[in-house]
């Protein structure tokens, strides 16, 4: 994504609009979960597409999404392999543009709530001046 977009957390009851269609985030998540946990065309296409690109995984797509497969990883700069699991995960993410929200064509700036530590920081800064 471009730098002007920022990932934000979505709650299940948040609503997303695509043209004239609106969905709760939970509807999107449930649909993706059902799709990824079935022997659907999407799962078969992904498995086939990986093989076409030289990635051979002898496990079902459902196994990759649910329990994962045993593997090892060698991190860049590490001296040793680490044992673990590889798991595929589909997710729903929402990126907000420029930290602004368009409400009835009025631009509202989304600001972070004040931290309880802000007052303490101000007092420390004032006392050191």
PDB file of C-alpha atoms in Angstrom:
ATOM      1  CA  UNK A   1       0.000   0.000   0.000  1.00  0.00           C
ATOM      2  CA  UNK A   2       1.085   3.552  -0.550  1.00  0.00           C
ATOM      3  CA  UNK A   3       2.487   5.543   2.368  1.00  0.00           C
ATOM      4  CA  UNK A   4      -0.621   7.698   2.540  1.00  0.00           C
ATOM      5  CA  UNK A   5      -2.652   4.745   3.848  1.00  0.00           C
ATOM      6  CA  UNK A   6      -2.621   3.578   7.454  1.00  0.00           C
ATOM      7  CA  UNK A   7      -3.787   0.170   8.680  1.00  0.00           C
ATOM      8  CA  UNK A   8      -6.459   0.418  11.375  1.00  0.00           C
ATOM      9  CA  UNK A   9      -8.083  -2.295  13.468  1.00  0.00           C
ATOM     10  CA  UNK A  10     -11.610  -3.264  12.507  1.00  0.00           C
ATOM     11  CA  UNK A  11     -14.182  -4.551  14.960  1.00  0.00           C
ATOM     12  CA  UNK A  12     -16.727  -7.197  13.956  1.00  0.00           C
ATOM     13  CA  UNK A  13     -19.625  -4.713  13.962  1.00  0.00           C
ATOM     14  CA  UNK A  14     -17.838  -2.093  11.839  1.00  0.00           C
ATOM     15  CA  UNK A  15     -19.457  -1.587   8.441  1.00  0.00           C
ATOM     16  CA  UNK A  16     -17.686  -1.466   5.080  1.00  0.00           C
ATOM     17  CA  UNK A  17     -19.304  -0.084   1.922  1.00  0.00           C
ATOM     18  CA  UNK A  18     -18.427  -1.128  -1.635  1.00  0.00           C
ATOM     19  CA  UNK A  19     -20.367   1.014  -4.072  1.00  0.00           C
ATOM     20  CA  UNK A  20     -24.014   0.185  -3.189  1.00  0.00           C
ATOM     21  CA  UNK A  21     -23.214  -2.847  -0.992  1.00  0.00           C
ATOM     22  CA  UNK A  22     -22.604  -2.700   2.755  1.00  0.00           C
ATOM     23  CA  UNK A  23     -21.263  -5.467   4.981  1.00  0.00           C
ATOM     24  CA  UNK A  24     -20.331  -5.875   8.596  1.00  0.00           C
ATOM     25  CA  UNK A  25     -16.690  -6.827   9.003  1.00  0.00           C
ATOM     26  CA  UNK A  26     -17.808 -10.037  10.698  1.00  0.00           C
ATOM     27  CA  UNK A  27     -19.677 -11.065   7.508  1.00  0.00           C
ATOM     28  CA  UNK A  28     -16.506 -10.639   5.451  1.00  0.00           C
ATOM     29  CA  UNK A  29     -14.384 -12.532   7.969  1.00  0.00           C
ATOM     30  CA  UNK A  30     -16.866 -15.415   8.176  1.00  0.00           C
ATOM     31  CA  UNK A  31     -17.085 -15.692   4.392  1.00  0.00           C
ATOM     32  CA  UNK A  32     -13.290 -15.785   4.050  1.00  0.00           C
ATOM     33  CA  UNK A  33     -13.007 -18.329   6.863  1.00  0.00           C
ATOM     34  CA  UNK A  34     -15.576 -20.621   5.230  1.00  0.00           C
ATOM     35  CA  UNK A  35     -13.890 -20.201   1.867  1.00  0.00           C
ATOM     36  CA  UNK A  36     -10.435 -20.960   3.232  1.00  0.00           C
ATOM     37  CA  UNK A  37     -11.625 -23.994   5.204  1.00  0.00           C
ATOM     38  CA  UNK A  38     -13.297 -25.815   2.362  1.00  0.00           C
ATOM     39  CA  UNK A  39     -12.170 -27.668  -0.693  1.00  0.00           C
ATOM     40  CA  UNK A  40     -13.424 -24.781  -2.769  1.00  0.00           C
ATOM     41  CA  UNK A  41     -12.273 -23.692  -6.169  1.00  0.00           C
ATOM     42  CA  UNK A  42     -10.226 -20.953  -4.475  1.00  0.00           C
ATOM     43  CA  UNK A  43      -8.307 -23.483  -2.385  1.00  0.00           C
ATOM     44  CA  UNK A  44      -7.661 -25.683  -5.410  1.00  0.00           C
ATOM     45  CA  UNK A  45      -6.611 -22.700  -7.533  1.00  0.00           C
ATOM     46  CA  UNK A  46      -4.174 -21.499  -4.881  1.00  0.00           C
ATOM     47  CA  UNK A  47      -2.641 -24.945  -4.486  1.00  0.00           C
ATOM     48  CA  UNK A  48      -2.313 -25.296  -8.286  1.00  0.00           C
ATOM     49  CA  UNK A  49      -0.954 -21.772  -8.639  1.00  0.00           C
ATOM     50  CA  UNK A  50       1.745 -22.444  -6.038  1.00  0.00           C
ATOM     51  CA  UNK A  51       2.800 -25.616  -7.842  1.00  0.00           C
ATOM     52  CA  UNK A  52       2.956 -23.734 -11.152  1.00  0.00           C
ATOM     53  CA  UNK A  53       5.414 -21.354  -9.490  1.00  0.00           C
ATOM     54  CA  UNK A  54       7.606 -24.156  -8.162  1.00  0.00           C
ATOM     55  CA  UNK A  55       6.214 -24.320  -4.619  1.00  0.00           C
ATOM     56  CA  UNK A  56       5.244 -27.905  -3.790  1.00  0.00           C
ATOM     57  CA  UNK A  57       3.371 -28.469  -0.535  1.00  0.00           C
ATOM     58  CA  UNK A  58       2.073 -31.988  -0.090  1.00  0.00           C
ATOM     59  CA  UNK A  59      -0.701 -31.022   2.311  1.00  0.00           C
ATOM     60  CA  UNK A  60      -4.253 -29.928   1.718  1.00  0.00           C
ATOM     61  CA  UNK A  61      -5.094 -26.252   1.708  1.00  0.00           C
ATOM     62  CA  UNK A  62      -7.320 -26.854   4.736  1.00  0.00           C
ATOM     63  CA  UNK A  63      -4.350 -28.297   6.655  1.00  0.00           C
ATOM     64  CA  UNK A  64      -2.277 -25.249   5.707  1.00  0.00           C
ATOM     65  CA  UNK A  65      -4.984 -22.925   7.055  1.00  0.00           C
ATOM     66  CA  UNK A  66      -5.995 -24.862  10.167  1.00  0.00           C
ATOM     67  CA  UNK A  67      -3.107 -26.627  11.853  1.00  0.00           C
ATOM     68  CA  UNK A  68      -0.247 -25.624   9.572  1.00  0.00           C
ATOM     69  CA  UNK A  69       2.626 -27.810   8.447  1.00  0.00           C
ATOM     70  CA  UNK A  70       5.899 -28.553  10.221  1.00  0.00           C
ATOM     71  CA  UNK A  71       8.864 -26.678   8.818  1.00  0.00           C
ATOM     72  CA  UNK A  72      12.114 -24.973   9.740  1.00  0.00           C
ATOM     73  CA  UNK A  73      13.211 -21.402   9.116  1.00  0.00           C
ATOM     74  CA  UNK A  74      16.663 -19.858   8.799  1.00  0.00           C
ATOM     75  CA  UNK A  75      16.423 -16.153   9.576  1.00  0.00           C
ATOM     76  CA  UNK A  76      18.813 -13.831   7.788  1.00  0.00           C
ATOM     77  CA  UNK A  77      21.912 -13.437   9.950  1.00  0.00           C
ATOM     78  CA  UNK A  78      21.024 -16.399  12.192  1.00  0.00           C
ATOM     79  CA  UNK A  79      23.416 -19.305  12.682  1.00  0.00           C
ATOM     80  CA  UNK A  80      20.727 -21.921  13.355  1.00  0.00           C
ATOM     81  CA  UNK A  81      17.513 -23.236  11.887  1.00  0.00           C
ATOM     82  CA  UNK A  82      14.368 -22.833  14.032  1.00  0.00           C
ATOM     83  CA  UNK A  83      11.580 -25.424  14.025  1.00  0.00           C
ATOM     84  CA  UNK A  84       8.022 -24.228  13.688  1.00  0.00           C
ATOM     85  CA  UNK A  85       4.882 -24.345  11.590  1.00  0.00           C
ATOM     86  CA  UNK A  86       3.882 -22.632   8.384  1.00  0.00           C
ATOM     87  CA  UNK A  87       0.251 -21.588   8.223  1.00  0.00           C
ATOM     88  CA  UNK A  88      -1.648 -19.651   5.587  1.00  0.00           C
ATOM     89  CA  UNK A  89      -4.118 -17.091   6.806  1.00  0.00           C
ATOM     90  CA  UNK A  90      -6.629 -14.935   4.957  1.00  0.00           C
ATOM     91  CA  UNK A  91      -7.548 -11.738   6.719  1.00  0.00           C
ATOM     92  CA  UNK A  92      -9.672  -8.639   6.357  1.00  0.00           C
ATOM     93  CA  UNK A  93      -7.730  -5.399   6.692  1.00  0.00           C
ATOM     94  CA  UNK A  94      -8.841  -1.812   6.330  1.00  0.00           C
ATOM     95  CA  UNK A  95      -6.521   1.056   5.469  1.00  0.00           C
ATOM     96  CA  UNK A  96      -7.675   4.606   6.121  1.00  0.00           C
ATOM     97  CA  UNK A  97      -6.444   7.355   3.796  1.00  0.00           C
ATOM     98  CA  UNK A  98      -4.544  10.335   5.203  1.00  0.00           C
ATOM     99  CA  UNK A  99      -5.961   9.791   8.708  1.00  0.00           C
ATOM    100  CA  UNK A 100      -9.138  11.576   7.628  1.00  0.00           C
ATOM    101  CA  UNK A 101     -12.756  10.569   7.430  1.00  0.00           C
ATOM    102  CA  UNK A 102     -15.207  12.001   4.928  1.00  0.00           C
ATOM    103  CA  UNK A 103     -18.534  12.698   6.619  1.00  0.00           C
ATOM    104  CA  UNK A 104     -21.081  14.583   4.478  1.00  0.00           C
ATOM    105  CA  UNK A 105     -18.174  16.070   2.498  1.00  0.00           C
ATOM    106  CA  UNK A 106     -16.734  17.599   5.683  1.00  0.00           C
ATOM    107  CA  UNK A 107     -13.200  16.440   6.398  1.00  0.00           C
ATOM    108  CA  UNK A 108     -12.669  15.441  10.000  1.00  0.00           C
ATOM    109  CA  UNK A 109      -9.170  14.854  11.337  1.00  0.00           C
ATOM    110  CA  UNK A 110      -8.858  11.609  13.262  1.00  0.00           C
ATOM    111  CA  UNK A 111      -6.624  12.239  16.267  1.00  0.00           C
ATOM    112  CA  UNK A 112      -5.236   9.862  18.823  1.00  0.00           C
ATOM    113  CA  UNK A 113      -6.757  10.212  22.294  1.00  0.00           C
ATOM    114  CA  UNK A 114      -4.579  12.017  24.842  1.00  0.00           C
ATOM    115  CA  UNK A 115      -2.335   9.676  26.750  1.00  0.00           C
ATOM    116  CA  UNK A 116      -2.551   9.780  30.551  1.00  0.00           C
ATOM    117  CA  UNK A 117       1.192  10.380  30.423  1.00  0.00           C
ATOM    118  CA  UNK A 118       0.853  13.593  28.386  1.00  0.00           C
ATOM    119  CA  UNK A 119       0.293  15.731  31.512  1.00  0.00           C
ATOM    120  CA  UNK A 120       3.328  14.149  33.168  1.00  0.00           C
ATOM    121  CA  UNK A 121       5.465  14.815  30.083  1.00  0.00           C
ATOM    122  CA  UNK A 122       4.347  18.447  30.013  1.00  0.00           C
ATOM    123  CA  UNK A 123       5.204  18.868  33.704  1.00  0.00           C
ATOM    124  CA  UNK A 124       8.681  17.356  33.179  1.00  0.00           C
ATOM    125  CA  UNK A 125       9.307  19.530  30.120  1.00  0.00           C
ATOM    126  CA  UNK A 126       8.135  22.667  31.978  1.00  0.00           C
ATOM    127  CA  UNK A 127      10.383  21.935  34.968  1.00  0.00           C
ATOM    128  CA  UNK A 128      13.486  21.421  32.790  1.00  0.00           C
ATOM    129  CA  UNK A 129      13.075  24.761  30.980  1.00  0.00           C
TER     130      UNK A 129
END
